Amino acid sequence: MTRAGASGAGTAAGGGPALPPLARAVLDRAAHRRTDQAWLSGAWQRSRVLVVDTSAGGRTLVAADAEAPALRLLDPGQAPDAPPMFLGVGADGVPIFAVDAPLPTVPDTRPASLREVGHLLDDRDAGLFITAVALANWHLRHGFSAATGEPTVPDEGGWSRVDPHGDRVWPRTDPAMIVLVHDGVPGPDGRCLLGNNATWPVTPGARRFSCLAGYVEPGESAEAAVAREVTEEVGLTVSGIRYAGSQPWPFPGSLMLGFLAGADPAQPLRLDPAEIAYARWFSRREIADAVGGGAVDAGDGARLLLPPPLSIAHFLIDRWLAADVEPGLGP
């Protein structure tokens, strides 16, 4: 079974990962079946079911094997009683549904969150888990009509909600940008800028740094959001903004658009204290050491912590490290 580290995602020309870890959806969503209630009813009887529990942080059941935590799908008769969400049809022709409910007790399984195991799952399981969590989170937050305040109920196999008047809403995804800012210098002395978010919890003896990120505002392109957010958060002007990849981030329902951009480290950093507690430039040598498990000073004697493997921030950092320098991204 293919895992994220050796999945069909492959590697980019520069040697880094070609796709972010959650950009691996291979399931046939069979969207034309969502409005066919007769087919959905029959499909449920012969389906496999993924249970996710939003009340427990979106956890599901995975095989107890810590090194190969494949999703544990259940027969319909084993699944808790909850509105089914049709995810698609597997390569074997078996329909796959999800339900949002407390996790049942199943031998040889353990509960796990997407953050814990998403990067370890194969392409099919990663796509199933992401979609199920995203859909469940959307339903959780849209139980009432935004226009009338009246209750809505699930429809179209879980891909819409409808109020008593027949007015329908569909799942929405919030676009957000995330950017690795760097100086365009090749080799171990090249540097990237990372920040510590002011709202993150304090870790004794360590400090987490990541890429700068923010939501795309109405009437704004993703590239304009990159330039605006970097200026607002750390006071830098960037150039050579280049798209690197995207992945869903269902916490609760974003699409992270990843970019790399150049900036001149001679520019003074001006931090927005409501957003960024710390920001600093790290050399490629330092980042490589941290990725390899080394103790890198992140300031005040704190050890540098980098983003988790599931995140697109980790993907951007890996790509920057592997490519040495992105052509055309100099300041």
mmCIF file of C-alpha atoms in Angstrom:
data_model
loop_
_atom_site.group_PDB
_atom_site.id
_atom_site.type_symbol
_atom_site.label_atom_id
_atom_site.label_comp_id
_atom_site.label_asym_id
_atom_site.label_seq_id
_atom_site.Cartn_x
_atom_site.Cartn_y
_atom_site.Cartn_z
ATOM 1 C CA MET A 1 0.000 0.000 0.000
ATOM 2 C CA THR A 2 1.401 3.367 -1.026
ATOM 3 C CA ARG A 3 1.970 5.871 1.769
ATOM 4 C CA ALA A 4 2.268 9.633 1.533
ATOM 5 C CA GLY A 5 6.038 9.560 1.500
ATOM 6 C CA ALA A 6 6.050 7.438 -1.656
ATOM 7 C CA SER A 7 2.671 8.137 -3.168
ATOM 8 C CA GLY A 8 1.661 8.853 -6.711
ATOM 9 C CA ALA A 9 2.259 12.500 -5.918
ATOM 10 C CA GLY A 10 5.922 11.989 -6.842
ATOM 11 C CA THR A 11 8.542 14.705 -6.625
ATOM 12 C CA ALA A 12 9.014 18.057 -8.284
ATOM 13 C CA ALA A 13 11.772 18.714 -10.802
ATOM 14 C CA GLY A 14 13.953 20.256 -8.106
ATOM 15 C CA GLY A 15 13.699 17.190 -5.894
ATOM 16 C CA GLY A 16 11.034 18.394 -3.456
ATOM 17 C CA PRO A 17 7.508 16.985 -3.118
ATOM 18 C CA ALA A 18 5.329 17.585 -6.183
ATOM 19 C CA LEU A 19 2.089 17.939 -4.225
ATOM 20 C CA PRO A 20 1.147 18.971 -0.695
ATOM 21 C CA PRO A 21 0.284 16.028 1.574
ATOM 22 C CA LEU A 22 -3.491 16.546 1.484
ATOM 23 C CA ALA A 23 -3.699 17.159 -2.276
ATOM 24 C CA ARG A 24 -4.099 13.456 -3.008
ATOM 25 C CA ALA A 25 -7.711 12.698 -3.929
ATOM 26 C CA VAL A 26 -8.189 9.655 -6.156
ATOM 27 C CA LEU A 27 -11.762 8.585 -5.316
ATOM 28 C CA ASP A 28 -14.438 8.870 -8.020
ATOM 29 C CA ARG A 29 -16.916 11.236 -6.375
ATOM 30 C CA ALA A 30 -19.683 10.156 -8.800
ATOM 31 C CA ALA A 31 -21.429 13.515 -8.365
ATOM 32 C CA HIS A 32 -24.167 12.521 -10.838
ATOM 33 C CA ARG A 33 -25.470 10.045 -8.223
ATOM 34 C CA ARG A 34 -26.080 12.676 -5.533
ATOM 35 C CA THR A 35 -29.566 13.547 -6.762
ATOM 36 C CA ASP A 36 -30.617 9.934 -7.413
ATOM 37 C CA GLN A 37 -32.270 8.987 -4.140
ATOM 38 C CA ALA A 38 -33.216 5.514 -5.317
ATOM 39 C CA TRP A 39 -29.602 4.761 -6.253
ATOM 40 C CA LEU A 40 -28.294 6.220 -2.989
ATOM 41 C CA SER A 41 -30.654 4.065 -0.932
ATOM 42 C CA GLY A 42 -29.518 0.919 -2.705
ATOM 43 C CA ALA A 43 -25.880 1.975 -2.592
ATOM 44 C CA TRP A 44 -26.026 2.415 1.172
ATOM 45 C CA GLN A 45 -26.946 -1.233 1.638
ATOM 46 C CA ARG A 46 -23.791 -2.423 -0.141
ATOM 47 C CA SER A 47 -21.460 0.382 0.935
ATOM 48 C CA ARG A 48 -18.537 0.837 3.251
ATOM 49 C CA VAL A 49 -18.881 3.582 5.867
ATOM 50 C CA LEU A 50 -16.336 5.960 7.391
ATOM 51 C CA VAL A 51 -17.347 7.253 10.822
ATOM 52 C CA VAL A 52 -16.012 10.671 11.825
ATOM 53 C CA ASP A 53 -16.762 12.324 15.133
ATOM 54 C CA THR A 54 -16.727 16.129 14.964
ATOM 55 C CA SER A 55 -17.484 16.306 18.696
ATOM 56 C CA ALA A 56 -14.073 14.667 19.239
ATOM 57 C CA GLY A 57 -12.134 16.909 16.887
ATOM 58 C CA GLY A 58 -12.967 15.025 13.683
ATOM 59 C CA ARG A 59 -11.468 11.702 14.733
ATOM 60 C CA THR A 60 -12.016 8.418 12.957
ATOM 61 C CA LEU A 61 -10.976 4.790 13.422
ATOM 62 C CA VAL A 62 -7.678 3.608 11.966
ATOM 63 C CA ALA A 63 -5.834 0.325 12.129
ATOM 64 C CA ALA A 64 -3.971 -0.027 15.412
ATOM 65 C CA ASP A 65 -0.646 -0.371 13.516
ATOM 66 C CA ALA A 66 1.102 2.935 14.205
ATOM 67 C CA GLU A 67 3.268 2.704 11.056
ATOM 68 C CA ALA A 68 0.409 1.945 8.657
ATOM 69 C CA PRO A 69 -2.738 3.566 10.106
ATOM 70 C CA ALA A 70 -5.188 2.733 7.295
ATOM 71 C CA LEU A 71 -8.786 3.889 7.722
ATOM 72 C CA ARG A 72 -11.188 1.296 9.111
ATOM 73 C CA LEU A 73 -14.378 1.357 7.072
ATOM 74 C CA LEU A 74 -17.461 -0.359 8.474
ATOM 75 C CA ASP A 75 -20.422 -2.236 7.056
ATOM 76 C CA PRO A 76 -23.674 -0.227 7.128
ATOM 77 C CA GLY A 77 -25.024 -2.433 9.892
ATOM 78 C CA GLN A 78 -22.030 -1.545 12.089
ATOM 79 C CA ALA A 79 -22.283 2.194 11.506
ATOM 80 C CA PRO A 80 -24.021 4.522 13.992
ATOM 81 C CA ASP A 81 -27.415 5.899 13.024
ATOM 82 C CA ALA A 82 -26.715 9.324 11.487
ATOM 83 C CA PRO A 83 -27.405 11.096 8.167
ATOM 84 C CA PRO A 84 -25.168 9.509 5.508
ATOM 85 C CA MET A 85 -22.832 11.586 3.357
ATOM 86 C CA PHE A 86 -22.009 10.018 -0.007
ATOM 87 C CA LEU A 87 -18.270 10.352 -0.667
ATOM 88 C CA GLY A 88 -17.988 8.417 -3.928
ATOM 89 C CA VAL A 89 -17.302 5.040 -5.464
ATOM 90 C CA GLY A 90 -14.083 3.099 -4.940
ATOM 91 C CA ALA A 91 -11.979 1.511 -7.654
ATOM 92 C CA ASP A 92 -13.728 -1.782 -6.844
ATOM 93 C CA GLY A 93 -17.144 -0.233 -7.521
ATOM 94 C CA VAL A 94 -18.150 -0.186 -3.850
ATOM 95 C CA PRO A 95 -19.922 3.011 -2.721
ATOM 96 C CA ILE A 96 -18.368 4.803 0.247
ATOM 97 C CA PHE A 97 -20.328 6.925 2.698
ATOM 98 C CA ALA A 98 -19.449 8.828 5.861
ATOM 99 C CA VAL A 99 -21.461 9.570 8.991
ATOM 100 C CA ASP A 100 -20.763 12.055 11.773
ATOM 101 C CA ALA A 101 -21.285 10.205 15.063
ATOM 102 C CA PRO A 102 -19.452 8.973 18.166
ATOM 103 C CA LEU A 103 -16.914 6.317 17.215
ATOM 104 C CA PRO A 104 -18.014 2.740 17.900
ATOM 105 C CA THR A 105 -15.775 0.196 19.593
ATOM 106 C CA VAL A 106 -14.077 -1.908 16.920
ATOM 107 C CA PRO A 107 -11.311 -4.441 17.691
ATOM 108 C CA ASP A 108 -7.773 -3.684 16.489
ATOM 109 C CA THR A 109 -8.494 -0.019 15.858
ATOM 110 C CA ARG A 110 -7.699 3.274 17.550
ATOM 111 C CA PRO A 111 -9.142 6.779 17.186
ATOM 112 C CA ALA A 112 -7.007 9.296 15.300
ATOM 113 C CA SER A 113 -7.349 12.790 13.906
ATOM 114 C CA LEU A 114 -6.460 13.987 10.433
ATOM 115 C CA ARG A 115 -3.597 16.033 11.888
ATOM 116 C CA GLU A 116 -2.115 12.884 13.449
ATOM 117 C CA VAL A 117 -2.284 10.460 10.527
ATOM 118 C CA GLY A 118 -3.189 12.364 7.341
ATOM 119 C CA HIS A 119 0.385 12.316 6.024
ATOM 120 C CA LEU A 120 0.694 8.576 6.715
ATOM 121 C CA LEU A 121 -2.421 7.491 4.831
ATOM 122 C CA ASP A 122 -2.443 6.297 1.244
ATOM 123 C CA ASP A 123 -3.978 8.530 -1.433
ATOM 124 C CA ARG A 124 -7.484 7.053 -1.253
ATOM 125 C CA ASP A 125 -7.691 7.142 2.536
ATOM 126 C CA ALA A 126 -6.283 10.681 2.748
ATOM 127 C CA GLY A 127 -8.903 11.925 0.290
ATOM 128 C CA LEU A 128 -11.719 10.112 2.099
ATOM 129 C CA PHE A 129 -10.749 11.445 5.501
ATOM 130 C CA ILE A 130 -10.330 15.049 4.314
ATOM 131 C CA THR A 131 -13.647 15.055 2.464
ATOM 132 C CA ALA A 132 -15.558 13.458 5.327
ATOM 133 C CA VAL A 133 -14.208 15.919 7.913
ATOM 134 C CA ALA A 134 -14.814 18.919 5.645
ATOM 135 C CA LEU A 135 -18.414 17.866 4.869
ATOM 136 C CA ALA A 136 -19.176 17.047 8.491
ATOM 137 C CA ASN A 137 -17.829 20.426 9.632
ATOM 138 C CA TRP A 138 -19.937 22.200 7.019
ATOM 139 C CA HIS A 139 -23.133 20.441 8.119
ATOM 140 C CA LEU A 140 -22.327 21.204 11.751
ATOM 141 C CA ARG A 141 -22.248 24.942 10.998
ATOM 142 C CA HIS A 142 -25.187 25.203 8.605
ATOM 143 C CA GLY A 143 -28.145 23.757 10.467
ATOM 144 C CA PHE A 144 -30.156 26.926 9.849
ATOM 145 C CA SER A 145 -30.810 29.080 6.810
ATOM 146 C CA ALA A 146 -28.714 32.247 6.717
ATOM 147 C CA ALA A 147 -31.593 33.989 4.920
ATOM 148 C CA THR A 148 -34.577 33.011 7.095
ATOM 149 C CA GLY A 149 -33.159 31.399 10.233
ATOM 150 C CA GLU A 150 -35.274 28.307 9.636
ATOM 151 C CA PRO A 151 -33.859 24.786 10.078
ATOM 152 C CA THR A 152 -32.231 23.063 7.117
ATOM 153 C CA VAL A 153 -31.894 19.342 6.478
ATOM 154 C CA PRO A 154 -29.268 17.380 4.499
ATOM 155 C CA ASP A 155 -30.044 16.499 0.879
ATOM 156 C CA GLU A 156 -28.291 15.314 -2.290
ATOM 157 C CA GLY A 157 -26.329 12.625 -0.513
ATOM 158 C CA GLY A 158 -25.043 15.125 2.039
ATOM 159 C CA TRP A 159 -23.844 17.644 -0.550
ATOM 160 C CA SER A 160 -26.494 20.279 0.130
ATOM 161 C CA ARG A 161 -28.951 21.442 2.785
ATOM 162 C CA VAL A 162 -32.482 22.646 2.123
ATOM 163 C CA ASP A 163 -34.941 24.692 4.174
ATOM 164 C CA PRO A 164 -38.752 24.201 4.402
ATOM 165 C CA HIS A 165 -39.263 26.491 1.382
ATOM 166 C CA GLY A 166 -36.919 24.501 -0.846
ATOM 167 C CA ASP A 167 -34.105 27.058 -0.751
ATOM 168 C CA ARG A 168 -30.837 25.177 -1.003
ATOM 169 C CA VAL A 169 -27.251 25.837 0.052
ATOM 170 C CA TRP A 170 -24.129 23.941 -0.941
ATOM 171 C CA PRO A 171 -20.775 23.502 0.824
ATOM 172 C CA ARG A 172 -18.380 26.416 0.530
ATOM 173 C CA THR A 173 -14.616 26.560 0.823
ATOM 174 C CA ASP A 174 -12.774 29.603 2.157
ATOM 175 C CA PRO A 175 -9.640 30.449 0.113
ATOM 176 C CA ALA A 176 -6.572 31.240 2.185
ATOM 177 C CA MET A 177 -2.992 31.927 1.146
ATOM 178 C CA ILE A 178 0.228 30.777 2.734
ATOM 179 C CA VAL A 179 3.656 31.884 1.583
ATOM 180 C CA LEU A 180 7.283 30.999 2.183
ATOM 181 C CA VAL A 181 9.215 34.260 1.866
ATOM 182 C CA HIS A 182 12.907 33.844 1.035
ATOM 183 C CA ASP A 183 15.884 35.873 -0.140
ATOM 184 C CA GLY A 184 16.526 34.075 -3.451
ATOM 185 C CA VAL A 185 20.095 33.166 -2.452
ATOM 186 C CA PRO A 186 21.242 29.653 -3.433
ATOM 187 C CA GLY A 187 23.139 27.283 -1.186
ATOM 188 C CA PRO A 188 23.226 26.789 2.596
ATOM 189 C CA ASP A 189 23.383 30.517 3.328
ATOM 190 C CA GLY A 190 20.095 31.266 1.554
ATOM 191 C CA ARG A 191 17.445 32.377 4.025
ATOM 192 C CA CYS A 192 13.696 32.150 4.504
ATOM 193 C CA LEU A 193 11.455 34.191 6.773
ATOM 194 C CA LEU A 194 9.233 32.376 9.279
ATOM 195 C CA GLY A 195 6.895 33.707 11.940
ATOM 196 C CA ASN A 196 5.460 32.669 15.281
ATOM 197 C CA ASN A 197 1.742 33.390 15.511
ATOM 198 C CA ALA A 198 0.730 35.477 18.506
ATOM 199 C CA THR A 199 -2.195 33.129 19.294
ATOM 200 C CA TRP A 200 -0.197 29.889 19.395
ATOM 201 C CA PRO A 201 0.260 28.274 22.787
ATOM 202 C CA VAL A 202 3.677 28.582 24.395
ATOM 203 C CA THR A 203 5.831 25.442 24.364
ATOM 204 C CA PRO A 204 8.391 25.459 27.196
ATOM 205 C CA GLY A 205 11.918 25.439 25.813
ATOM 206 C CA ALA A 206 10.766 25.618 22.189
ATOM 207 C CA ARG A 207 9.147 28.023 19.737
ATOM 208 C CA ARG A 208 7.159 27.060 16.656
ATOM 209 C CA PHE A 209 7.753 28.995 13.438
ATOM 210 C CA SER A 210 5.859 28.648 10.184
ATOM 211 C CA CYS A 211 5.072 30.392 6.915
ATOM 212 C CA LEU A 212 2.960 33.540 6.853
ATOM 213 C CA ALA A 213 -0.700 33.001 6.019
ATOM 214 C CA GLY A 214 -4.073 34.720 5.847
ATOM 215 C CA TYR A 215 -7.469 34.673 4.178
ATOM 216 C CA VAL A 216 -8.119 35.985 0.688
ATOM 217 C CA GLU A 217 -10.498 38.915 1.041
ATOM 218 C CA PRO A 218 -13.515 39.681 -1.193
ATOM 219 C CA GLY A 219 -12.483 41.358 -4.439
ATOM 220 C CA GLU A 220 -8.869 40.239 -4.044
ATOM 221 C CA SER A 221 -6.688 37.826 -6.000
ATOM 222 C CA ALA A 222 -4.631 35.220 -4.168
ATOM 223 C CA GLU A 223 -1.406 36.945 -5.255
ATOM 224 C CA ALA A 224 -2.645 40.291 -3.972
ATOM 225 C CA ALA A 225 -3.504 38.628 -0.668
ATOM 226 C CA VAL A 226 0.074 37.311 -0.424
ATOM 227 C CA ALA A 227 1.554 40.777 -0.872
ATOM 228 C CA ARG A 228 -0.952 42.386 1.505
ATOM 229 C CA GLU A 229 -0.630 39.809 4.295
ATOM 230 C CA VAL A 230 3.182 39.869 4.278
ATOM 231 C CA THR A 231 3.184 43.662 4.463
ATOM 232 C CA GLU A 232 0.530 43.725 7.191
ATOM 233 C CA GLU A 233 2.111 41.002 9.335
ATOM 234 C CA VAL A 234 5.848 41.731 9.058
ATOM 235 C CA GLY A 235 6.170 44.978 7.073
ATOM 236 C CA LEU A 236 7.999 43.519 4.049
ATOM 237 C CA THR A 237 7.463 44.115 0.357
ATOM 238 C CA VAL A 238 7.642 40.908 -1.694
ATOM 239 C CA SER A 239 8.257 40.229 -5.382
ATOM 240 C CA GLY A 240 8.332 37.268 -7.733
ATOM 241 C CA ILE A 241 5.223 35.693 -6.201
ATOM 242 C CA ARG A 242 4.853 32.164 -7.573
ATOM 243 C CA TYR A 243 2.124 29.593 -6.985
ATOM 244 C CA ALA A 244 3.416 26.281 -5.612
ATOM 245 C CA GLY A 245 0.341 24.144 -4.903
ATOM 246 C CA SER A 246 -2.814 23.869 -2.834
ATOM 247 C CA GLN A 247 -4.510 21.540 -0.418
ATOM 248 C CA PRO A 248 -7.796 21.423 1.481
ATOM 249 C CA TRP A 249 -7.552 22.281 5.150
ATOM 250 C CA PRO A 250 -10.834 21.193 6.777
ATOM 251 C CA PHE A 251 -10.360 23.008 10.106
ATOM 252 C CA PRO A 252 -13.157 23.813 9.488
ATOM 253 C CA GLY A 253 -13.241 24.433 5.713
ATOM 254 C CA SER A 254 -10.383 26.225 3.961
ATOM 255 C CA LEU A 255 -8.443 25.725 0.759
ATOM 256 C CA MET A 256 -4.804 26.650 1.379
ATOM 257 C CA LEU A 257 -3.133 28.207 -1.667
ATOM 258 C CA GLY A 258 0.636 27.883 -1.330
ATOM 259 C CA PHE A 259 3.123 30.396 -2.728
ATOM 260 C CA LEU A 260 6.806 31.259 -2.644
ATOM 261 C CA ALA A 261 7.958 34.868 -2.878
ATOM 262 C CA GLY A 262 11.168 36.848 -2.683
ATOM 263 C CA ALA A 263 12.055 39.664 -0.291
ATOM 264 C CA ASP A 264 15.155 41.622 0.654
ATOM 265 C CA PRO A 265 16.304 40.775 4.207
ATOM 266 C CA ALA A 266 17.701 44.301 4.487
ATOM 267 C CA GLN A 267 14.138 45.556 4.846
ATOM 268 C CA PRO A 268 13.296 46.150 8.528
ATOM 269 C CA LEU A 269 10.754 43.823 10.093
ATOM 270 C CA ARG A 270 7.692 45.605 11.506
ATOM 271 C CA LEU A 271 5.514 43.026 13.247
ATOM 272 C CA ASP A 272 1.783 43.311 13.808
ATOM 273 C CA PRO A 273 1.656 42.245 17.482
ATOM 274 C CA ALA A 274 -1.925 41.034 17.159
ATOM 275 C CA GLU A 275 -0.805 38.523 14.515
ATOM 276 C CA ILE A 276 2.914 37.794 14.891
ATOM 277 C CA ALA A 277 4.803 37.443 18.164
ATOM 278 C CA TYR A 278 8.200 36.681 16.596
ATOM 279 C CA ALA A 279 9.608 36.641 13.076
ATOM 280 C CA ARG A 280 13.129 36.004 11.869
ATOM 281 C CA TRP A 281 15.206 34.841 8.959
ATOM 282 C CA PHE A 282 16.593 31.286 9.081
ATOM 283 C CA SER A 283 19.327 29.976 6.822
ATOM 284 C CA ARG A 284 18.844 26.926 4.644
ATOM 285 C CA ARG A 285 21.478 25.234 6.792
ATOM 286 C CA GLU A 286 19.460 25.909 9.963
ATOM 287 C CA ILE A 287 16.198 24.720 8.445
ATOM 288 C CA ALA A 288 17.830 21.535 7.136
ATOM 289 C CA ASP A 289 19.217 20.861 10.608
ATOM 290 C CA ALA A 290 15.788 21.350 12.181
ATOM 291 C CA VAL A 291 14.088 19.100 9.618
ATOM 292 C CA GLY A 292 16.676 16.453 10.431
ATOM 293 C CA GLY A 293 15.866 16.640 14.127
ATOM 294 C CA GLY A 294 18.695 18.936 15.179
ATOM 295 C CA ALA A 295 18.374 21.545 17.923
ATOM 296 C CA VAL A 296 18.325 24.952 16.213
ATOM 297 C CA ASP A 297 18.154 28.145 18.276
ATOM 298 C CA ALA A 298 14.946 30.058 17.542
ATOM 299 C CA GLY A 299 15.845 32.955 19.804
ATOM 300 C CA ASP A 300 16.148 33.374 23.573
ATOM 301 C CA GLY A 301 17.571 29.855 23.762
ATOM 302 C CA ALA A 302 14.330 28.275 22.543
ATOM 303 C CA ARG A 303 14.564 25.301 20.172
ATOM 304 C CA LEU A 304 13.081 25.770 16.690
ATOM 305 C CA LEU A 305 9.914 23.789 15.973
ATOM 306 C CA LEU A 306 8.758 23.558 12.345
ATOM 307 C CA PRO A 307 5.249 22.916 10.947
ATOM 308 C CA PRO A 308 3.933 19.330 11.114
ATOM 309 C CA PRO A 309 4.286 17.028 8.069
ATOM 310 C CA LEU A 310 0.566 17.273 7.240
ATOM 311 C CA SER A 311 0.705 21.019 6.621
ATOM 312 C CA ILE A 312 1.270 22.826 3.346
ATOM 313 C CA ALA A 313 3.785 24.991 5.245
ATOM 314 C CA HIS A 314 5.952 21.880 5.669
ATOM 315 C CA PHE A 315 5.557 21.192 1.925
ATOM 316 C CA LEU A 316 6.703 24.721 1.037
ATOM 317 C CA ILE A 317 9.721 24.456 3.310
ATOM 318 C CA ASP A 318 10.644 21.047 1.875
ATOM 319 C CA ARG A 319 10.338 22.381 -1.654
ATOM 320 C CA TRP A 320 12.539 25.379 -0.880
ATOM 321 C CA LEU A 321 15.161 23.145 0.705
ATOM 322 C CA ALA A 322 15.189 20.596 -2.117
ATOM 323 C CA ALA A 323 15.170 23.109 -4.967
ATOM 324 C CA ASP A 324 17.972 25.136 -3.365
ATOM 325 C CA VAL A 325 16.445 28.267 -4.906
ATOM 326 C CA GLU A 326 13.328 28.802 -7.006
ATOM 327 C CA PRO A 327 14.265 30.449 -10.345
ATOM 328 C CA GLY A 328 12.934 33.951 -10.647
ATOM 329 C CA LEU A 329 12.140 34.304 -6.958
ATOM 330 C CA GLY A 330 14.956 36.607 -5.980
ATOM 331 C CA PRO A 331 14.097 39.902 -4.299
#
